[in-house]
Amino acid sequence: MKRRTPEQGGHPAWGIAAWAVGLLFAAPVLFMVLTSFHSETDAATNPPSLLAPLTLDGYRSFFAGQPWPPLINSLTASVVSTLLVLVLAVPAAYALSIKPVEKWTDVLFFFLSTKFLPIVAGLLPLYLFANSVGVLDNISFLVLLYTSMNLPIAVWMMRSFLAEVPVEMMEAAQLDGAGLITMLRSVVAPVALPGIAATSLICFIFSWNELLLARTLTSTVASTSPVFLTSFATSQGLFLAQVCAAAVVISLPVLAAGFAAQDKLVQGLSLGAVK
């Protein structure tokens, strides 16, 4: 029986099936992009009019609605909360992996247990607290909530990434007199950079896409882009072309961040997969 060598490809049917599955997952996104270039009349047809004339009216309507403040708020909340998560998660993961504390598995379970409570269950206490201290519709309070929301998963991810850092490198740095901060910055960070990039991107996406907290705790000053997106569903109806145009524009920062960190993301998510 002839064995297939690693250099030989698989059956062409597997490649065709993979492309079919990929196109199936990409079809809704492609349909959204195409609909964003249709007029409201053509976008509302049933069945969809795929060959309808293309127009930029949806994008003109989106940018005419002053989307910049919500986009800036989303960018501010996502970037600042991600930076705060990294500042807190890296030392915590260092303590749980490289310099393990006593009963570190219990500590990790505690971090995970904080994600068991649905966010909707904490909305009322958060709203009452924000109202009592005067931080409703405040971007700083949203940054604090996003930081606490993403910190547990960041610690879990960074712990597995830092566990791959060779102990010999840190021992050599300690012999050279490097302190903790210097070792984290000069030794651990460069080696764990792919994992840091993967963690940062995931925290950024979670913060950028978050709607429930932003919808409840903000109104005008600190409203984010997902909240702005829901404003296209009005009592007059759903403006489908404008919604699709808004969704495309709001998705671009996440896509750009993912594309820019693509190599580091793949390396980070594959750390520890092969021994």
PDB file of C-alpha atoms in Angstrom:
ATOM      1  CA  MET A   1       0.000   0.000   0.000  1.00  0.00           C
ATOM      2  CA  LYS A   2       1.434   3.326  -1.072  1.00  0.00           C
ATOM      3  CA  ARG A   3       1.696   5.889   1.694  1.00  0.00           C
ATOM      4  CA  ARG A   4       1.120   9.568   1.042  1.00  0.00           C
ATOM      5  CA  THR A   5       4.190  11.608   1.866  1.00  0.00           C
ATOM      6  CA  PRO A   6       3.845  14.901   3.770  1.00  0.00           C
ATOM      7  CA  GLU A   7       4.784  16.779   0.595  1.00  0.00           C
ATOM      8  CA  GLN A   8       1.810  15.370  -1.292  1.00  0.00           C
ATOM      9  CA  GLY A   9      -1.453  17.270  -1.104  1.00  0.00           C
ATOM     10  CA  GLY A  10      -4.771  15.863   0.024  1.00  0.00           C
ATOM     11  CA  HIS A  11      -7.756  15.071  -2.133  1.00  0.00           C
ATOM     12  CA  PRO A  12      -8.992  18.083  -4.155  1.00  0.00           C
ATOM     13  CA  ALA A  13     -12.463  17.597  -2.694  1.00  0.00           C
ATOM     14  CA  TRP A  14     -11.182  18.680   0.719  1.00  0.00           C
ATOM     15  CA  GLY A  15      -9.915  21.934  -0.760  1.00  0.00           C
ATOM     16  CA  ILE A  16     -13.223  22.570  -2.485  1.00  0.00           C
ATOM     17  CA  ALA A  17     -15.110  21.807   0.733  1.00  0.00           C
ATOM     18  CA  ALA A  18     -12.859  24.186   2.683  1.00  0.00           C
ATOM     19  CA  TRP A  19     -13.511  26.981   0.169  1.00  0.00           C
ATOM     20  CA  ALA A  20     -17.246  26.288   0.293  1.00  0.00           C
ATOM     21  CA  VAL A  21     -17.311  26.499   4.091  1.00  0.00           C
ATOM     22  CA  GLY A  22     -15.211  29.674   4.017  1.00  0.00           C
ATOM     23  CA  LEU A  23     -17.540  31.328   1.507  1.00  0.00           C
ATOM     24  CA  LEU A  24     -20.543  30.224   3.564  1.00  0.00           C
ATOM     25  CA  PHE A  25     -19.188  32.043   6.620  1.00  0.00           C
ATOM     26  CA  ALA A  26     -18.164  35.071   4.553  1.00  0.00           C
ATOM     27  CA  ALA A  27     -21.481  35.347   2.681  1.00  0.00           C
ATOM     28  CA  PRO A  28     -23.314  37.434   5.357  1.00  0.00           C
ATOM     29  CA  VAL A  29     -20.410  39.893   5.530  1.00  0.00           C
ATOM     30  CA  LEU A  30     -20.222  40.167   1.741  1.00  0.00           C
ATOM     31  CA  PHE A  31     -23.984  40.667   1.580  1.00  0.00           C
ATOM     32  CA  MET A  32     -23.741  43.423   4.209  1.00  0.00           C
ATOM     33  CA  VAL A  33     -21.024  45.213   2.233  1.00  0.00           C
ATOM     34  CA  LEU A  34     -23.015  44.922  -0.997  1.00  0.00           C
ATOM     35  CA  THR A  35     -26.212  46.156   0.663  1.00  0.00           C
ATOM     36  CA  SER A  36     -24.377  49.189   2.025  1.00  0.00           C
ATOM     37  CA  PHE A  37     -23.898  50.351  -1.580  1.00  0.00           C
ATOM     38  CA  HIS A  38     -27.613  50.019  -2.454  1.00  0.00           C
ATOM     39  CA  SER A  39     -30.357  52.567  -2.073  1.00  0.00           C
ATOM     40  CA  GLU A  40     -32.890  52.097   0.728  1.00  0.00           C
ATOM     41  CA  THR A  41     -35.529  50.997  -1.795  1.00  0.00           C
ATOM     42  CA  ASP A  42     -33.316  48.315  -3.324  1.00  0.00           C
ATOM     43  CA  ALA A  43     -32.008  47.211   0.087  1.00  0.00           C
ATOM     44  CA  ALA A  44     -35.558  46.626   1.352  1.00  0.00           C
ATOM     45  CA  THR A  45     -36.628  44.375  -1.525  1.00  0.00           C
ATOM     46  CA  ASN A  46     -37.542  40.765  -0.779  1.00  0.00           C
ATOM     47  CA  PRO A  47     -35.891  38.700  -2.198  1.00  0.00           C
ATOM     48  CA  PRO A  48     -32.738  40.850  -2.161  1.00  0.00           C
ATOM     49  CA  SER A  49     -31.877  42.673  -5.367  1.00  0.00           C
ATOM     50  CA  LEU A  50     -28.199  41.764  -5.727  1.00  0.00           C
ATOM     51  CA  LEU A  51     -27.805  43.416  -9.131  1.00  0.00           C
ATOM     52  CA  ALA A  52     -29.345  46.739  -8.106  1.00  0.00           C
ATOM     53  CA  PRO A  53     -27.462  49.952  -9.002  1.00  0.00           C
ATOM     54  CA  LEU A  54     -24.689  50.924  -6.617  1.00  0.00           C
ATOM     55  CA  THR A  55     -24.703  54.205  -4.706  1.00  0.00           C
ATOM     56  CA  LEU A  56     -22.928  55.896  -1.813  1.00  0.00           C
ATOM     57  CA  ASP A  57     -26.125  57.283  -0.285  1.00  0.00           C
ATOM     58  CA  GLY A  58     -25.884  54.977   2.726  1.00  0.00           C
ATOM     59  CA  TYR A  59     -22.383  56.205   3.568  1.00  0.00           C
ATOM     60  CA  ARG A  60     -23.371  59.837   2.991  1.00  0.00           C
ATOM     61  CA  SER A  61     -26.263  59.410   5.419  1.00  0.00           C
ATOM     62  CA  PHE A  62     -24.003  57.733   7.963  1.00  0.00           C
ATOM     63  CA  PHE A  63     -21.362  60.467   7.959  1.00  0.00           C
ATOM     64  CA  ALA A  64     -24.058  63.146   7.921  1.00  0.00           C
ATOM     65  CA  GLY A  65     -25.261  61.842  11.287  1.00  0.00           C
ATOM     66  CA  GLN A  66     -22.120  63.031  13.148  1.00  0.00           C
ATOM     67  CA  PRO A  67     -20.591  59.598  13.871  1.00  0.00           C
ATOM     68  CA  TRP A  68     -17.207  60.960  14.975  1.00  0.00           C
ATOM     69  CA  PRO A  69     -17.927  61.481  18.705  1.00  0.00           C
ATOM     70  CA  PRO A  70     -19.182  57.883  19.184  1.00  0.00           C
ATOM     71  CA  LEU A  71     -16.263  56.516  17.150  1.00  0.00           C
ATOM     72  CA  ILE A  72     -13.764  58.526  19.207  1.00  0.00           C
ATOM     73  CA  ASN A  73     -15.443  57.358  22.421  1.00  0.00           C
ATOM     74  CA  SER A  74     -15.196  53.725  21.310  1.00  0.00           C
ATOM     75  CA  LEU A  75     -11.563  54.168  20.335  1.00  0.00           C
ATOM     76  CA  THR A  76     -10.746  55.869  23.637  1.00  0.00           C
ATOM     77  CA  ALA A  77     -12.530  53.286  25.778  1.00  0.00           C
ATOM     78  CA  SER A  78     -11.091  50.324  23.849  1.00  0.00           C
ATOM     79  CA  VAL A  79      -7.476  51.499  23.658  1.00  0.00           C
ATOM     80  CA  VAL A  80      -7.202  52.862  27.213  1.00  0.00           C
ATOM     81  CA  SER A  81      -8.923  49.844  28.777  1.00  0.00           C
ATOM     82  CA  THR A  82      -6.710  47.466  26.784  1.00  0.00           C
ATOM     83  CA  LEU A  83      -3.569  49.259  27.971  1.00  0.00           C
ATOM     84  CA  LEU A  84      -4.780  49.130  31.572  1.00  0.00           C
ATOM     85  CA  VAL A  85      -5.572  45.428  31.214  1.00  0.00           C
ATOM     86  CA  LEU A  86      -2.047  44.715  29.983  1.00  0.00           C
ATOM     87  CA  VAL A  87      -0.477  46.740  32.809  1.00  0.00           C
ATOM     88  CA  LEU A  88      -2.425  44.687  35.353  1.00  0.00           C
ATOM     89  CA  ALA A  89      -2.502  41.295  33.595  1.00  0.00           C
ATOM     90  CA  VAL A  90       1.214  40.895  32.822  1.00  0.00           C
ATOM     91  CA  PRO A  91       2.420  41.135  36.472  1.00  0.00           C
ATOM     92  CA  ALA A  92      -0.470  38.921  37.609  1.00  0.00           C
ATOM     93  CA  ALA A  93       0.325  36.319  34.951  1.00  0.00           C
ATOM     94  CA  TYR A  94       4.008  36.542  35.876  1.00  0.00           C
ATOM     95  CA  ALA A  95       3.137  35.710  39.486  1.00  0.00           C
ATOM     96  CA  LEU A  96       0.952  32.787  38.397  1.00  0.00           C
ATOM     97  CA  SER A  97       3.355  31.236  35.882  1.00  0.00           C
ATOM     98  CA  ILE A  98       6.997  32.216  36.256  1.00  0.00           C
ATOM     99  CA  LYS A  99       6.921  32.881  40.001  1.00  0.00           C
ATOM    100  CA  PRO A 100       3.902  30.763  40.974  1.00  0.00           C
ATOM    101  CA  VAL A 101       2.097  31.770  44.130  1.00  0.00           C
ATOM    102  CA  GLU A 102       0.687  29.236  46.554  1.00  0.00           C
ATOM    103  CA  LYS A 103      -2.505  27.569  45.251  1.00  0.00           C
ATOM    104  CA  TRP A 104      -2.227  29.372  41.922  1.00  0.00           C
ATOM    105  CA  THR A 105      -4.934  27.122  40.436  1.00  0.00           C
ATOM    106  CA  ASP A 106      -7.411  28.505  42.985  1.00  0.00           C
ATOM    107  CA  VAL A 107      -6.407  32.030  41.974  1.00  0.00           C
ATOM    108  CA  LEU A 108      -7.026  31.250  38.314  1.00  0.00           C
ATOM    109  CA  PHE A 109     -10.405  29.737  39.159  1.00  0.00           C
ATOM    110  CA  PHE A 110     -11.303  32.890  41.087  1.00  0.00           C
ATOM    111  CA  PHE A 111     -10.470  34.996  38.035  1.00  0.00           C
ATOM    112  CA  LEU A 112     -12.612  32.716  35.885  1.00  0.00           C
ATOM    113  CA  SER A 113     -15.476  32.733  38.385  1.00  0.00           C
ATOM    114  CA  THR A 114     -15.841  36.497  37.954  1.00  0.00           C
ATOM    115  CA  LYS A 115     -17.059  35.803  34.409  1.00  0.00           C
ATOM    116  CA  PHE A 116     -19.842  33.475  35.590  1.00  0.00           C
ATOM    117  CA  LEU A 117     -22.200  36.324  36.496  1.00  0.00           C
ATOM    118  CA  PRO A 118     -24.088  37.638  33.443  1.00  0.00           C
ATOM    119  CA  ILE A 119     -23.488  41.326  32.833  1.00  0.00           C
ATOM    120  CA  VAL A 120     -27.230  41.973  32.787  1.00  0.00           C
ATOM    121  CA  ALA A 121     -27.404  40.826  36.429  1.00  0.00           C
ATOM    122  CA  GLY A 122     -25.075  43.633  37.461  1.00  0.00           C
ATOM    123  CA  LEU A 123     -26.642  46.408  35.396  1.00  0.00           C
ATOM    124  CA  LEU A 124     -28.896  47.756  38.129  1.00  0.00           C
ATOM    125  CA  PRO A 125     -26.179  47.962  40.836  1.00  0.00           C
ATOM    126  CA  LEU A 126     -23.796  49.554  38.334  1.00  0.00           C
ATOM    127  CA  TYR A 127     -26.409  52.081  37.255  1.00  0.00           C
ATOM    128  CA  LEU A 128     -27.292  52.988  40.849  1.00  0.00           C
ATOM    129  CA  PHE A 129     -23.624  53.332  41.766  1.00  0.00           C
ATOM    130  CA  ALA A 130     -22.856  55.464  38.713  1.00  0.00           C
ATOM    131  CA  ASN A 131     -25.864  57.650  39.407  1.00  0.00           C
ATOM    132  CA  SER A 132     -24.940  58.127  43.073  1.00  0.00           C
ATOM    133  CA  VAL A 133     -21.335  59.170  42.361  1.00  0.00           C
ATOM    134  CA  GLY A 134     -22.184  61.204  39.253  1.00  0.00           C
ATOM    135  CA  VAL A 135     -20.361  59.160  36.601  1.00  0.00           C
ATOM    136  CA  LEU A 136     -23.290  58.359  34.328  1.00  0.00           C
ATOM    137  CA  ASP A 137     -22.515  59.140  30.694  1.00  0.00           C
ATOM    138  CA  ASN A 138     -18.816  59.265  31.568  1.00  0.00           C
ATOM    139  CA  ILE A 139     -16.182  57.674  29.361  1.00  0.00           C
ATOM    140  CA  SER A 140     -13.800  57.160  32.296  1.00  0.00           C
ATOM    141  CA  PHE A 141     -16.329  54.961  34.089  1.00  0.00           C
ATOM    142  CA  LEU A 142     -16.786  52.958  30.886  1.00  0.00           C
ATOM    143  CA  VAL A 143     -13.014  52.485  30.664  1.00  0.00           C
ATOM    144  CA  LEU A 144     -12.993  51.159  34.239  1.00  0.00           C
ATOM    145  CA  LEU A 145     -15.810  48.709  33.479  1.00  0.00           C
ATOM    146  CA  TYR A 146     -14.159  47.462  30.290  1.00  0.00           C
ATOM    147  CA  THR A 147     -10.898  46.968  32.151  1.00  0.00           C
ATOM    148  CA  SER A 148     -12.544  44.864  34.854  1.00  0.00           C
ATOM    149  CA  MET A 149     -14.524  42.973  32.219  1.00  0.00           C
ATOM    150  CA  ASN A 150     -11.460  41.934  30.183  1.00  0.00           C
ATOM    151  CA  LEU A 151      -8.931  41.479  32.986  1.00  0.00           C
ATOM    152  CA  PRO A 152      -9.851  37.865  33.955  1.00  0.00           C
ATOM    153  CA  ILE A 153      -9.545  36.480  30.436  1.00  0.00           C
ATOM    154  CA  ALA A 154      -6.366  38.483  29.871  1.00  0.00           C
ATOM    155  CA  VAL A 155      -4.765  36.967  32.988  1.00  0.00           C
ATOM    156  CA  TRP A 156      -5.732  33.481  31.826  1.00  0.00           C
ATOM    157  CA  MET A 157      -4.288  34.053  28.352  1.00  0.00           C
ATOM    158  CA  MET A 158      -1.114  35.782  29.521  1.00  0.00           C
ATOM    159  CA  ARG A 159      -0.476  33.072  32.102  1.00  0.00           C
ATOM    160  CA  SER A 160      -0.322  30.413  29.381  1.00  0.00           C
ATOM    161  CA  PHE A 161       1.878  32.652  27.198  1.00  0.00           C
ATOM    162  CA  LEU A 162       4.347  33.550  29.957  1.00  0.00           C
ATOM    163  CA  ALA A 163       4.638  29.893  30.929  1.00  0.00           C
ATOM    164  CA  GLU A 164       6.461  29.433  27.596  1.00  0.00           C
ATOM    165  CA  VAL A 165       9.203  31.943  28.500  1.00  0.00           C
ATOM    166  CA  PRO A 166      12.475  30.047  29.183  1.00  0.00           C
ATOM    167  CA  VAL A 167      13.365  30.232  32.858  1.00  0.00           C
ATOM    168  CA  GLU A 168      17.079  30.288  31.986  1.00  0.00           C
ATOM    169  CA  MET A 169      16.727  33.707  30.349  1.00  0.00           C
ATOM    170  CA  MET A 170      15.234  35.222  33.505  1.00  0.00           C
ATOM    171  CA  GLU A 171      17.830  33.557  35.730  1.00  0.00           C
ATOM    172  CA  ALA A 172      20.577  35.043  33.554  1.00  0.00           C
ATOM    173  CA  ALA A 173      18.944  38.483  33.809  1.00  0.00           C
ATOM    174  CA  GLN A 174      18.737  38.161  37.598  1.00  0.00           C
ATOM    175  CA  LEU A 175      22.430  37.250  37.761  1.00  0.00           C
ATOM    176  CA  ASP A 176      23.146  40.442  35.807  1.00  0.00           C
ATOM    177  CA  GLY A 177      21.278  42.415  38.462  1.00  0.00           C
ATOM    178  CA  ALA A 178      18.036  43.077  36.611  1.00  0.00           C
ATOM    179  CA  GLY A 179      15.066  43.973  38.788  1.00  0.00           C
ATOM    180  CA  LEU A 180      11.481  42.857  38.272  1.00  0.00           C
ATOM    181  CA  ILE A 181      10.432  45.816  36.131  1.00  0.00           C
ATOM    182  CA  THR A 182      13.569  45.590  33.993  1.00  0.00           C
ATOM    183  CA  MET A 183      13.134  41.846  33.556  1.00  0.00           C
ATOM    184  CA  LEU A 184       9.494  42.228  32.556  1.00  0.00           C
ATOM    185  CA  ARG A 185      10.341  44.975  30.066  1.00  0.00           C
ATOM    186  CA  SER A 186      13.587  43.641  28.590  1.00  0.00           C
ATOM    187  CA  VAL A 187      13.294  39.846  28.874  1.00  0.00           C
ATOM    188  CA  VAL A 188       9.700  38.697  29.294  1.00  0.00           C
ATOM    189  CA  ALA A 189       7.945  41.221  27.055  1.00  0.00           C
ATOM    190  CA  PRO A 190      10.001  40.562  23.862  1.00  0.00           C
ATOM    191  CA  VAL A 191       9.607  36.790  24.174  1.00  0.00           C
ATOM    192  CA  ALA A 192       5.901  36.975  24.986  1.00  0.00           C
ATOM    193  CA  LEU A 193       5.180  39.707  22.419  1.00  0.00           C
ATOM    194  CA  PRO A 194       2.997  37.430  20.217  1.00  0.00           C
ATOM    195  CA  GLY A 195       0.905  36.493  23.249  1.00  0.00           C
ATOM    196  CA  ILE A 196       0.640  40.129  24.305  1.00  0.00           C
ATOM    197  CA  ALA A 197      -0.514  41.048  20.795  1.00  0.00           C
ATOM    198  CA  ALA A 198      -3.146  38.294  20.806  1.00  0.00           C
ATOM    199  CA  THR A 199      -4.416  39.306  24.242  1.00  0.00           C
ATOM    200  CA  SER A 200      -4.492  42.983  23.283  1.00  0.00           C
ATOM    201  CA  LEU A 201      -6.459  42.328  20.118  1.00  0.00           C
ATOM    202  CA  ILE A 202      -9.047  40.172  21.879  1.00  0.00           C
ATOM    203  CA  CYS A 203      -9.521  42.752  24.660  1.00  0.00           C
ATOM    204  CA  PHE A 204      -9.775  45.517  22.055  1.00  0.00           C
ATOM    205  CA  ILE A 205     -12.442  43.605  20.108  1.00  0.00           C
ATOM    206  CA  PHE A 206     -14.460  42.830  23.249  1.00  0.00           C
ATOM    207  CA  SER A 207     -14.381  46.485  24.294  1.00  0.00           C
ATOM    208  CA  TRP A 208     -15.147  47.820  20.822  1.00  0.00           C
ATOM    209  CA  ASN A 209     -18.142  45.517  20.353  1.00  0.00           C
ATOM    210  CA  GLU A 210     -19.625  45.924  23.843  1.00  0.00           C
ATOM    211  CA  LEU A 211     -23.172  47.304  23.715  1.00  0.00           C
ATOM    212  CA  LEU A 212     -25.112  46.491  26.884  1.00  0.00           C
ATOM    213  CA  LEU A 213     -23.084  48.561  29.356  1.00  0.00           C
ATOM    214  CA  ALA A 214     -22.636  51.434  26.926  1.00  0.00           C
ATOM    215  CA  ARG A 215     -26.339  51.474  26.082  1.00  0.00           C
ATOM    216  CA  THR A 216     -27.370  51.538  29.752  1.00  0.00           C
ATOM    217  CA  LEU A 217     -24.741  53.810  31.293  1.00  0.00           C
ATOM    218  CA  THR A 218     -24.287  56.405  28.529  1.00  0.00           C
ATOM    219  CA  SER A 219     -26.622  58.697  26.648  1.00  0.00           C
ATOM    220  CA  THR A 220     -25.029  61.447  24.556  1.00  0.00           C
ATOM    221  CA  VAL A 221     -21.584  62.509  25.767  1.00  0.00           C
ATOM    222  CA  ALA A 222     -19.984  59.059  26.182  1.00  0.00           C
ATOM    223  CA  SER A 223     -22.078  56.947  23.787  1.00  0.00           C
ATOM    224  CA  THR A 224     -20.029  54.514  21.716  1.00  0.00           C
ATOM    225  CA  SER A 225     -20.244  53.375  18.104  1.00  0.00           C
ATOM    226  CA  PRO A 226     -22.420  50.263  18.813  1.00  0.00           C
ATOM    227  CA  VAL A 227     -24.910  52.550  20.569  1.00  0.00           C
ATOM    228  CA  PHE A 228     -24.792  54.912  17.598  1.00  0.00           C
ATOM    229  CA  LEU A 229     -25.448  51.953  15.300  1.00  0.00           C
ATOM    230  CA  THR A 230     -28.699  51.131  17.103  1.00  0.00           C
ATOM    231  CA  SER A 231     -29.977  54.666  16.424  1.00  0.00           C
ATOM    232  CA  PHE A 232     -30.706  53.696  12.818  1.00  0.00           C
ATOM    233  CA  ALA A 233     -33.608  51.531  14.026  1.00  0.00           C
ATOM    234  CA  THR A 234     -36.258  54.221  14.508  1.00  0.00           C
ATOM    235  CA  SER A 235     -40.021  54.393  14.786  1.00  0.00           C
ATOM    236  CA  GLN A 236     -40.075  55.185  11.066  1.00  0.00           C
ATOM    237  CA  GLY A 237     -38.538  51.807  10.299  1.00  0.00           C
ATOM    238  CA  LEU A 238     -35.165  50.156   9.816  1.00  0.00           C
ATOM    239  CA  PHE A 239     -32.940  51.933   7.295  1.00  0.00           C
ATOM    240  CA  LEU A 240     -31.144  48.819   6.095  1.00  0.00           C
ATOM    241  CA  ALA A 241     -28.669  50.433   3.697  1.00  0.00           C
ATOM    242  CA  GLN A 242     -27.599  52.967   6.329  1.00  0.00           C
ATOM    243  CA  VAL A 243     -27.266  50.233   8.955  1.00  0.00           C
ATOM    244  CA  CYS A 244     -25.058  48.167   6.648  1.00  0.00           C
ATOM    245  CA  ALA A 245     -22.932  51.210   5.778  1.00  0.00           C
ATOM    246  CA  ALA A 246     -22.554  52.058   9.467  1.00  0.00           C
ATOM    247  CA  ALA A 247     -21.674  48.437  10.313  1.00  0.00           C
ATOM    248  CA  VAL A 248     -18.991  48.384   7.616  1.00  0.00           C
ATOM    249  CA  VAL A 249     -17.386  51.627   8.838  1.00  0.00           C
ATOM    250  CA  ILE A 250     -17.565  50.612  12.509  1.00  0.00           C
ATOM    251  CA  SER A 251     -16.002  47.223  11.704  1.00  0.00           C
ATOM    252  CA  LEU A 252     -13.008  48.750   9.908  1.00  0.00           C
ATOM    253  CA  PRO A 253     -10.916  49.586  13.039  1.00  0.00           C
ATOM    254  CA  VAL A 254     -11.200  46.008  14.303  1.00  0.00           C
ATOM    255  CA  LEU A 255     -10.335  44.617  10.876  1.00  0.00           C
ATOM    256  CA  ALA A 256      -7.380  46.995  10.569  1.00  0.00           C
ATOM    257  CA  ALA A 257      -6.091  46.023  14.017  1.00  0.00           C
ATOM    258  CA  GLY A 258      -6.461  42.330  13.228  1.00  0.00           C
ATOM    259  CA  PHE A 259      -4.685  42.714   9.889  1.00  0.00           C
ATOM    260  CA  ALA A 260      -1.845  44.719  11.429  1.00  0.00           C
ATOM    261  CA  ALA A 261      -1.320  42.144  14.201  1.00  0.00           C
ATOM    262  CA  GLN A 262      -1.995  39.114  12.021  1.00  0.00           C
ATOM    263  CA  ASP A 263       1.438  37.512  12.307  1.00  0.00           C
ATOM    264  CA  LYS A 264       1.742  38.125  16.041  1.00  0.00           C
ATOM    265  CA  LEU A 265      -1.837  36.948  16.564  1.00  0.00           C
ATOM    266  CA  VAL A 266      -1.193  33.592  14.874  1.00  0.00           C
ATOM    267  CA  GLN A 267       2.027  33.100  16.824  1.00  0.00           C
ATOM    268  CA  GLY A 268       0.390  34.079  20.098  1.00  0.00           C
ATOM    269  CA  LEU A 269      -2.642  31.832  19.727  1.00  0.00           C
ATOM    270  CA  SER A 270      -0.401  28.900  18.774  1.00  0.00           C
ATOM    271  CA  LEU A 271       1.963  29.234  21.758  1.00  0.00           C
ATOM    272  CA  GLY A 272       1.990  26.048  23.734  1.00  0.00           C
ATOM    273  CA  ALA A 273       0.089  24.127  21.074  1.00  0.00           C
ATOM    274  CA  VAL A 274       3.137  22.103  20.033  1.00  0.00           C
ATOM    275  CA  LYS A 275       5.677  20.900  22.518  1.00  0.00           C
TER     276      LYS A 275
END
